[in-house]
Amino acid sequence: MSDPQAAPGPDVATLAIGILGGTGDQGRGLARRFALAGNPVIIGSRSAERAVAAAQALGADLRIRGMANADAAAAADVVIVAVPWDGHGDLLKSLAAALAGKIVIDCVNPMGFDQRGAYPLPVAEGSAAQQAAAVLPGSVVVGAFHHVSAALLLDPEVASIDLDVLVLGDDRSATDLVQALAARIPGARGLYAGRLRNCGQIEALTANLVSINRRYKAHAGLRVTDV
Amino acid sequence: MSDPQAAPGPDVATLAIGILGGTGDQGRGLARRFALAGNPVIIGSRSAERAVAAAQALGADLRIRGMANADAAAAADVVIVAVPWDGHGDLLKSLAAALAGKIVIDCVNPMGFDQRGAYPLPVAEGSAAQQAAAVLPGSVVVGAFHHVSAALLLDPEVASIDLDVLVLGDDRSATDLVQALAARIPGARGLYAGRLRNCGQIEALTANLVSINRRYKAHAGLRVTDV
């Protein structure tokens, strides 16, 4: 085995992180943790007012601003997509110009729920991340942060999160950067976990974590052993 | 969180375990570990001679026999399917009578390989396990043991394997039993991870583990945190 963190990763400490759909639980949780780590963070939303309110609610001491999604996309160095699956492709297509030349991190899990629990929705492109790549030809799309529990990210009692963030993409410098971003969350480690074509099962795996959480009353995360 | 092993699981110590396609690396590795744990094991193969040879090669001190697949299916209490994906459905269909009334554990990962590595193959039924359930209406099909490294299972230097075995199925008593079987491998823990309809992404995830193994020169396994 080799130590994935033996080599110094890219310096990501000053990157401004935009979070599209950042008023949802996952987006607010990531915003909080990156801001606590010292990164400037911009929450994006369809409504600039709601983005500002969400940013303020996370704490006036944190460097979190709120903007309309398009402005957040333009202002950020790196952009996380945390919008609902419904409308995902259309929103990104409308932001293609603002996102061109940037690393776009998709953490969206296309899932349905019924009486028997969660299940993955079929995606024509193979995964939400591949759909993003298809509509954002000028961006470098990476899949990551699918499995991190929003409840844990938002919990002020939780200092450290026991989790490997699986990072998927076809551009080595981009996946290296996202791995370094993942490591900004205390306890978390960023691990390369394959090319974008292998992102569908990572998104779908969230349905299994929902089942595990229900059975064991947990906020389950994943660790990869022997790495 | 709750301890998944707080309640005593079903007693599986004396179950005879049949392994269809048991002459492959995965099958031989599982055969070795279950035999070391004290279970009688029957390796099945298209060729009874090759099954006998594989059983003998694993050690005359172990309780491992070799038989043709159909005889192994008939003789075993619980049957593990470790055959290649190509031919999976046809073989199981031909054994439906012998497998009726039994728990059938599918560990098959439908994968392709090309210059860029491993990728999941589409499966009409959703997953290999669901295909097994479709052709074995008289059996109870469980998905499990997809991610355990054959190299580690077969390595006499490896006393303990750091791994959660994800167990999928729609019958609680069957998944409980398979979880107890998983715990017979030193270091391993069996965890319920959802219904059979959520097995496709677990099978496909093996492609990500191949990517991880290549990048980090590891024999990667998964642990679920907070459980």
Coordinates of C-alpha atoms in Angstrom, one line a residue:
Chain A
M1 CA 0.0 0.0 0.0
S2 CA 1.1 3.6 -0.4
D3 CA 0.1 6.6 1.7
P4 CA -2.3 8.8 -0.3
Q5 CA -1.3 11.8 1.9
A6 CA 2.5 11.3 1.9
A7 CA 3.0 13.8 -0.9
P8 CA 1.9 17.4 -0.2
G9 CA -1.3 18.1 -2.0
P10 CA -2.1 21.3 -3.9
D11 CA -2.5 24.3 -1.6
V12 CA -6.3 24.9 -1.4
A13 CA -6.4 27.0 1.8
T14 CA -7.3 30.2 0.0
L15 CA -9.6 28.9 -2.7
A16 CA -13.0 30.5 -2.7
I17 CA -15.6 27.7 -2.7
G18 CA -19.0 28.3 -4.3
I19 CA -21.8 25.9 -3.5
L20 CA -24.7 25.8 -5.9
G21 CA -27.9 24.8 -4.1
G22 CA -26.1 25.8 -1.0
T23 CA -29.2 26.4 1.1
G24 CA -30.0 22.7 1.4
D25 CA -28.7 20.6 4.2
Q26 CA -25.7 19.1 2.3
G27 CA -24.7 22.5 0.9
R28 CA -25.0 24.3 4.2
G29 CA -23.1 21.6 6.0
L30 CA -20.2 21.7 3.5
A31 CA -20.2 25.5 3.6
R32 CA -19.9 25.5 7.3
R33 CA -17.0 23.0 7.4
F34 CA -15.0 24.8 4.6
A35 CA -15.6 28.1 6.3
L36 CA -14.4 26.7 9.6
A37 CA -11.3 25.5 7.8
G38 CA -10.7 29.1 6.7
N39 CA -11.8 29.0 3.1
P40 CA -14.0 31.9 1.8
V41 CA -17.3 30.3 0.9
I42 CA -20.2 31.5 -1.3
I43 CA -23.6 29.9 -1.0
G44 CA -25.6 30.0 -4.2
S45 CA -29.3 29.7 -4.5
R46 CA -32.1 30.5 -7.0
S47 CA -32.9 33.3 -4.6
A48 CA -30.1 35.6 -3.6
E49 CA -32.1 36.6 -0.5
R50 CA -32.3 33.0 0.7
A51 CA -28.6 32.5 0.0
V52 CA -27.8 35.5 2.1
A53 CA -30.1 34.3 4.9
A54 CA -28.5 30.8 4.9
A55 CA -25.0 32.3 5.0
Q56 CA -25.9 34.5 7.9
A57 CA -27.6 31.7 9.8
L58 CA -24.4 29.6 9.7
G59 CA -22.7 32.3 11.8
A60 CA -21.6 35.9 11.4
D61 CA -18.1 34.8 12.4
L62 CA -17.7 32.6 9.4
R63 CA -16.6 33.9 5.9
I64 CA -19.7 32.8 4.1
R65 CA -21.5 35.0 1.6
G66 CA -24.8 34.4 -0.2
M67 CA -25.6 35.1 -3.9
A68 CA -27.8 34.0 -6.7
N69 CA -26.4 30.7 -8.3
A70 CA -25.0 32.5 -11.3
D71 CA -23.1 35.1 -9.3
A72 CA -21.8 32.4 -6.9
A73 CA -20.6 30.4 -9.9
A74 CA -18.8 33.5 -11.3
A75 CA -17.3 34.6 -8.0
A76 CA -15.9 31.2 -6.9
D77 CA -12.6 29.5 -7.7
V78 CA -14.1 26.0 -7.3
V79 CA -17.8 25.2 -7.5
I80 CA -19.7 22.4 -5.7
V81 CA -23.0 21.3 -7.1
A82 CA -25.4 20.4 -4.3
V83 CA -28.7 21.1 -6.1
P84 CA -31.6 18.7 -6.1
W85 CA -31.4 16.1 -8.9
D86 CA -34.6 17.4 -10.4
G87 CA -33.4 20.3 -12.6
H88 CA -29.7 19.5 -12.2
G89 CA -28.9 19.4 -15.9
D90 CA -30.9 22.5 -16.8
L91 CA -29.4 24.6 -14.1
L92 CA -25.8 23.6 -15.0
K93 CA -26.5 24.2 -18.7
S94 CA -27.6 27.7 -17.9
L95 CA -24.4 28.4 -15.9
A96 CA -22.0 26.9 -18.5
A97 CA -20.3 30.2 -19.3
A98 CA -19.8 31.2 -15.7
L99 CA -18.4 27.7 -14.9
A100 CA -16.1 27.5 -17.9
G101 CA -12.4 27.0 -16.9
K102 CA -13.3 25.9 -13.4
I103 CA -13.3 22.7 -11.5
V104 CA -16.9 21.7 -10.8
I105 CA -17.5 19.2 -8.0
D106 CA -20.8 17.3 -8.3
C107 CA -22.1 15.6 -5.1
V108 CA -25.6 15.0 -6.3
N109 CA -27.2 11.6 -5.7
P110 CA -30.1 10.8 -8.1
M111 CA -32.4 8.9 -5.7
G112 CA -36.0 8.0 -5.3
F113 CA -37.8 7.0 -2.1
D114 CA -40.8 4.8 -1.6
Q115 CA -42.3 2.7 1.2
R116 CA -39.3 0.3 0.9
G117 CA -36.7 3.1 1.3
A118 CA -34.3 4.7 -1.1
Y119 CA -33.3 3.5 -4.5
P120 CA -31.1 5.0 -7.3
L121 CA -32.8 6.6 -10.3
P122 CA -31.5 5.7 -13.7
V123 CA -29.5 8.5 -15.4
A124 CA -29.1 8.6 -19.2
E125 CA -25.5 9.9 -19.0
G126 CA -24.6 7.2 -16.4
S127 CA -24.4 9.5 -13.4
A128 CA -25.1 13.1 -12.3
A129 CA -21.4 13.8 -12.6
Q130 CA -21.4 12.6 -16.2
Q131 CA -24.5 14.6 -16.9
A132 CA -22.6 17.7 -15.6
A133 CA -19.6 16.9 -17.8
A134 CA -21.9 16.6 -20.8
V135 CA -23.5 20.0 -20.3
L136 CA -20.3 21.8 -19.1
P137 CA -17.8 21.1 -21.9
G138 CA -15.6 24.0 -20.7
S139 CA -15.3 22.8 -17.1
V140 CA -13.5 20.0 -15.4
V141 CA -16.0 17.9 -13.5
V142 CA -15.1 15.8 -10.5
G143 CA -17.5 13.7 -8.4
A144 CA -17.0 13.8 -4.6
F145 CA -18.7 14.4 -1.2
H146 CA -21.6 12.1 -2.0
H147 CA -21.6 10.2 1.3
V148 CA -20.8 12.8 3.9
S149 CA -23.7 13.1 6.4
A150 CA -25.3 16.6 6.4
A151 CA -26.3 16.0 10.0
L152 CA -22.7 15.5 11.0
L153 CA -21.4 18.4 9.0
L154 CA -24.0 20.7 10.6
D155 CA -23.6 19.4 14.2
P156 CA -21.6 21.8 16.4
E157 CA -20.9 18.9 18.7
V158 CA -19.1 16.9 16.0
A159 CA -15.5 18.0 15.8
S160 CA -14.3 15.3 13.5
I161 CA -16.0 13.1 10.8
D162 CA -14.8 9.5 10.3
L163 CA -15.0 9.3 6.6
D164 CA -13.1 8.8 3.3
V165 CA -14.4 11.1 0.6
L166 CA -14.3 9.2 -2.6
V167 CA -13.1 11.4 -5.5
L168 CA -13.8 10.5 -9.1
G169 CA -12.6 12.2 -12.3
D170 CA -10.5 12.0 -15.4
D171 CA -8.1 14.9 -14.7
R172 CA -5.4 14.1 -12.2
S173 CA -4.7 17.6 -11.1
A174 CA -8.4 18.2 -10.5
T175 CA -8.9 15.1 -8.5
D176 CA -5.7 15.9 -6.5
L177 CA -7.2 19.3 -5.7
V178 CA -10.5 17.9 -4.6
Q179 CA -8.8 15.3 -2.4
A180 CA -7.0 18.2 -0.7
L181 CA -10.3 20.0 -0.3
A182 CA -11.8 16.9 1.3
A183 CA -9.0 16.8 3.8
R184 CA -10.0 20.3 5.0
I185 CA -12.9 18.6 6.9
P186 CA -11.5 17.4 10.2
G187 CA -11.3 13.6 10.2
A188 CA -12.0 13.2 6.5
R189 CA -9.6 11.9 3.9
G190 CA -9.9 12.4 0.2
L191 CA -9.2 9.2 -1.9
Y192 CA -9.1 8.8 -5.6
A193 CA -11.8 6.2 -6.5
G194 CA -11.8 6.0 -10.2
R195 CA -12.7 7.8 -13.4
L196 CA -16.0 9.6 -14.0
R197 CA -17.5 6.7 -15.8
N198 CA -17.4 4.9 -12.4
C199 CA -19.3 7.6 -10.6
G200 CA -22.8 6.2 -11.0
Q201 CA -22.4 3.5 -8.5
I202 CA -20.8 5.9 -6.0
E203 CA -23.9 8.1 -6.3
A204 CA -26.2 5.1 -6.1
L205 CA -24.4 3.8 -3.0
T206 CA -26.0 6.6 -1.1
A207 CA -29.2 4.5 -1.2
N208 CA -27.4 1.8 0.7
L209 CA -26.1 4.2 3.3
V210 CA -29.7 5.3 3.8
S211 CA -30.6 1.6 4.4
I212 CA -27.7 1.2 6.8
N213 CA -28.6 4.3 8.7
R214 CA -32.2 3.1 9.1
R215 CA -31.2 -0.4 10.2
Y216 CA -28.4 0.6 12.6
K217 CA -29.7 4.1 13.6
A218 CA -26.4 5.5 12.4
H219 CA -24.9 8.3 10.3
A220 CA -22.9 5.9 8.3
G221 CA -19.8 6.8 6.3
L222 CA -17.2 4.8 4.4
R223 CA -13.6 4.1 5.1
V224 CA -11.4 2.3 2.6
T225 CA -9.0 -0.2 4.3
D226 CA -5.4 -1.0 3.3
V227 CA -4.9 2.6 1.9
Chain B
M1 CA -25.9 3.9 16.5
S2 CA -26.6 0.3 17.5
D3 CA -24.2 -2.6 17.7
P4 CA -25.0 -5.0 14.8
Q5 CA -23.4 -7.8 16.7
A6 CA -25.0 -7.2 20.1
A7 CA -27.7 -9.9 19.5
P8 CA -26.5 -13.4 18.9
G9 CA -26.7 -14.3 15.2
P10 CA -28.0 -17.6 13.9
D11 CA -25.7 -20.5 14.5
V12 CA -24.0 -21.2 11.2
A13 CA -21.0 -23.2 12.5
T14 CA -22.1 -26.5 11.1
L15 CA -23.7 -25.4 7.8
A16 CA -22.2 -27.1 4.7
I17 CA -21.3 -24.3 2.3
G18 CA -21.3 -25.0 -1.4
I19 CA -19.4 -22.7 -3.7
L20 CA -20.4 -22.8 -7.4
G21 CA -17.5 -21.8 -9.6
G22 CA -15.3 -22.5 -6.6
T23 CA -12.2 -23.2 -8.5
G24 CA -11.7 -19.5 -9.3
D25 CA -9.7 -17.2 -7.0
Q26 CA -12.7 -15.8 -5.1
G27 CA -14.3 -19.2 -4.7
R28 CA -11.1 -20.9 -3.5
G29 CA -10.4 -18.0 -1.1
L30 CA -13.8 -18.2 0.4
A31 CA -13.6 -22.0 0.6
R32 CA -10.3 -21.8 2.5
R33 CA -11.6 -19.3 5.0
F34 CA -14.9 -21.0 5.7
A35 CA -13.1 -24.4 6.1
L36 CA -10.5 -22.8 8.4
A37 CA -13.5 -21.6 10.5
G38 CA -14.7 -25.2 10.7
N39 CA -17.5 -25.3 8.2
P40 CA -17.7 -28.2 5.8
V41 CA -17.2 -26.8 2.3
I42 CA -18.0 -28.1 -1.1
I43 CA -16.3 -26.6 -4.2
G44 CA -18.4 -26.9 -7.3
S45 CA -17.1 -26.7 -10.9
R46 CA -18.2 -27.6 -14.3
S47 CA -15.6 -30.4 -14.0
A48 CA -15.8 -32.6 -10.9
E49 CA -12.2 -33.5 -11.4
R50 CA -11.1 -29.9 -11.3
A51 CA -13.2 -29.3 -8.3
V52 CA -11.6 -32.2 -6.5
A53 CA -8.1 -31.0 -7.5
A54 CA -8.9 -27.4 -6.2
A55 CA -10.2 -28.8 -2.9
Q56 CA -7.1 -30.9 -2.4
A57 CA -4.8 -28.1 -3.3
L58 CA -6.2 -26.0 -0.5
G59 CA -5.0 -28.5 2.0
A60 CA -5.7 -32.1 3.0
D61 CA -6.3 -30.9 6.6
L62 CA -9.3 -28.8 5.6
R63 CA -12.8 -30.2 5.2
I64 CA -13.2 -29.2 1.6
R65 CA -14.6 -31.6 -1.0
G66 CA -15.0 -31.1 -4.8
M67 CA -18.0 -32.0 -7.0
A68 CA -19.7 -31.0 -10.2
N69 CA -21.7 -27.8 -9.7
A70 CA -25.1 -29.6 -9.6
D71 CA -23.9 -32.1 -7.0
A72 CA -22.4 -29.3 -4.9
A73 CA -25.7 -27.4 -5.1
A74 CA -27.6 -30.4 -3.9
A75 CA -25.2 -31.4 -1.1
A76 CA -24.8 -27.9 0.5
D77 CA -27.0 -26.2 3.1
V78 CA -26.1 -22.7 1.7
V79 CA -24.7 -22.0 -1.7
I80 CA -22.3 -19.2 -2.8
V81 CA -22.3 -18.3 -6.5
A82 CA -18.8 -17.3 -7.5
V83 CA -19.0 -18.1 -11.2
P84 CA -17.9 -15.8 -14.0
W85 CA -20.6 -13.3 -15.1
D86 CA -20.6 -14.7 -18.5
G87 CA -23.0 -17.7 -18.3
H88 CA -24.2 -16.8 -14.8
G89 CA -27.9 -16.8 -15.6
D90 CA -27.8 -20.0 -17.7
L91 CA -25.9 -22.0 -15.1
L92 CA -28.2 -20.9 -12.2
K93 CA -31.3 -21.6 -14.3
S94 CA -30.0 -25.2 -14.9
L95 CA -29.6 -25.6 -11.1
A96 CA -32.9 -24.2 -10.1
A97 CA -34.3 -27.5 -8.8
A98 CA -31.2 -28.3 -6.7
L99 CA -31.1 -24.8 -5.3
A100 CA -34.8 -24.6 -4.4
G101 CA -35.5 -24.0 -0.7
K102 CA -31.9 -22.9 -0.1
I103 CA -30.2 -19.6 0.6
V104 CA -28.2 -18.6 -2.5
I105 CA -25.5 -16.0 -1.9
D106 CA -24.4 -14.2 -5.1
C107 CA -21.0 -12.5 -5.1
V108 CA -20.6 -12.0 -8.8
N109 CA -19.5 -8.6 -10.1
P110 CA -20.5 -8.0 -13.8
M111 CA -17.5 -6.0 -15.0
G112 CA -15.6 -5.2 -18.1
F113 CA -12.0 -4.2 -18.5
D114 CA -10.3 -2.0 -21.1
Q115 CA -7.3 0.2 -21.3
R116 CA -8.7 2.7 -18.8
G117 CA -9.4 0.0 -16.2
A118 CA -12.6 -1.7 -14.9
Y119 CA -16.1 -0.6 -15.4
P120 CA -19.5 -2.1 -14.6
L121 CA -21.5 -3.9 -17.2
P122 CA -25.2 -3.1 -17.6
V123 CA -27.5 -5.9 -16.3
A124 CA -31.0 -6.1 -17.5
E125 CA -32.3 -7.3 -14.1
G126 CA -30.4 -4.5 -12.3
S127 CA -27.7 -6.7 -10.8
A128 CA -26.3 -10.2 -10.9
A129 CA -28.1 -10.9 -7.6
Q130 CA -31.5 -9.8 -9.1
Q131 CA -30.8 -12.0 -12.1
A132 CA -30.2 -14.9 -9.8
A133 CA -33.5 -14.2 -8.0
A134 CA -35.3 -14.0 -11.3
V135 CA -34.1 -17.5 -12.5
L136 CA -34.3 -19.1 -9.0
P137 CA -37.9 -18.5 -7.9
G138 CA -37.7 -21.2 -5.3
S139 CA -34.5 -19.9 -3.6
V140 CA -33.8 -17.0 -1.3
V141 CA -31.1 -14.9 -2.9
V142 CA -28.8 -12.7 -0.9
G143 CA -25.9 -10.5 -2.3
A144 CA -22.7 -10.5 -0.3
F145 CA -18.9 -11.0 -0.4
H146 CA -18.5 -8.8 -3.5
H147 CA -15.5 -6.8 -2.2
V148 CA -13.4 -9.3 -0.3
S149 CA -9.9 -9.6 -1.8
A150 CA -9.2 -13.1 -3.2
A151 CA -5.5 -12.4 -2.7
L152 CA -6.1 -11.8 1.0
L153 CA -8.4 -14.7 1.4
L154 CA -5.8 -17.0 -0.1
D155 CA -2.7 -15.5 1.7
P156 CA -1.5 -17.8 4.5
E157 CA 0.3 -14.8 6.0
V158 CA -3.0 -12.9 6.4
A159 CA -4.6 -13.9 9.7
S160 CA -7.4 -11.2 9.7
I161 CA -9.1 -9.2 7.0
D162 CA -10.1 -5.6 7.7
L163 CA -13.5 -5.6 6.0
D164 CA -17.2 -5.1 6.3
V165 CA -19.1 -7.6 4.1
L166 CA -22.1 -5.7 2.8
V167 CA -25.2 -8.1 2.8
L168 CA -28.2 -7.3 0.6
G169 CA -31.5 -9.1 0.5
D170 CA -35.3 -8.9 1.1
D171 CA -35.5 -11.7 3.6
R172 CA -34.4 -10.8 7.1
S173 CA -33.6 -14.3 8.4
A174 CA -31.5 -14.9 5.3
T175 CA -29.5 -11.7 5.5
D176 CA -29.0 -12.4 9.3
L177 CA -27.6 -15.8 8.4
V178 CA -25.3 -14.4 5.8
Q179 CA -24.1 -11.7 8.2
A180 CA -23.2 -14.5 10.6
L181 CA -21.4 -16.4 7.9
A182 CA -19.4 -13.3 7.0
A183 CA -18.3 -13.0 10.6
R184 CA -16.7 -16.5 10.3
I185 CA -13.8 -14.8 8.4
P186 CA -11.4 -13.4 11.0
G187 CA -11.6 -9.6 11.0
A188 CA -14.7 -9.4 8.8
R189 CA -18.1 -8.1 9.9
G190 CA -21.3 -8.7 8.1
L191 CA -23.5 -5.7 7.8
Y192 CA -27.0 -5.4 6.3
A193 CA -26.7 -2.9 3.4
G194 CA -30.2 -2.8 1.8
R195 CA -32.6 -4.7 -0.3
L196 CA -31.8 -6.7 -3.4
R197 CA -32.8 -3.8 -5.6
N198 CA -29.9 -1.9 -4.2
C199 CA -27.3 -4.6 -5.0
G200 CA -26.3 -3.3 -8.5
Q201 CA -24.2 -0.4 -7.2
I202 CA -22.6 -2.8 -4.7
E203 CA -21.5 -5.1 -7.5
A204 CA -20.4 -2.1 -9.6
L205 CA -18.4 -0.6 -6.7
T206 CA -15.9 -3.4 -7.3
A207 CA -14.7 -1.4 -10.3
N208 CA -13.9 1.5 -8.0
L209 CA -12.0 -0.8 -5.7
V210 CA -10.0 -2.0 -8.7
S211 CA -9.2 1.7 -9.4
I212 CA -8.2 2.3 -5.8
N213 CA -6.0 -0.8 -5.7
R214 CA -4.2 0.4 -8.8
R215 CA -3.7 3.9 -7.6
Y216 CA -2.6 3.0 -4.1
K217 CA -1.1 -0.4 -4.6
A218 CA -3.5 -1.8 -2.1
H219 CA -6.0 -4.7 -1.5
A220 CA -8.7 -2.2 -0.6
G221 CA -11.8 -3.2 1.5
L222 CA -14.6 -1.1 2.9
R223 CA -15.5 -0.3 6.5
V224 CA -18.8 1.4 7.4
T225 CA -18.3 4.0 10.1
D226 CA -20.7 4.8 13.0
V227 CA -22.0 1.3 13.0

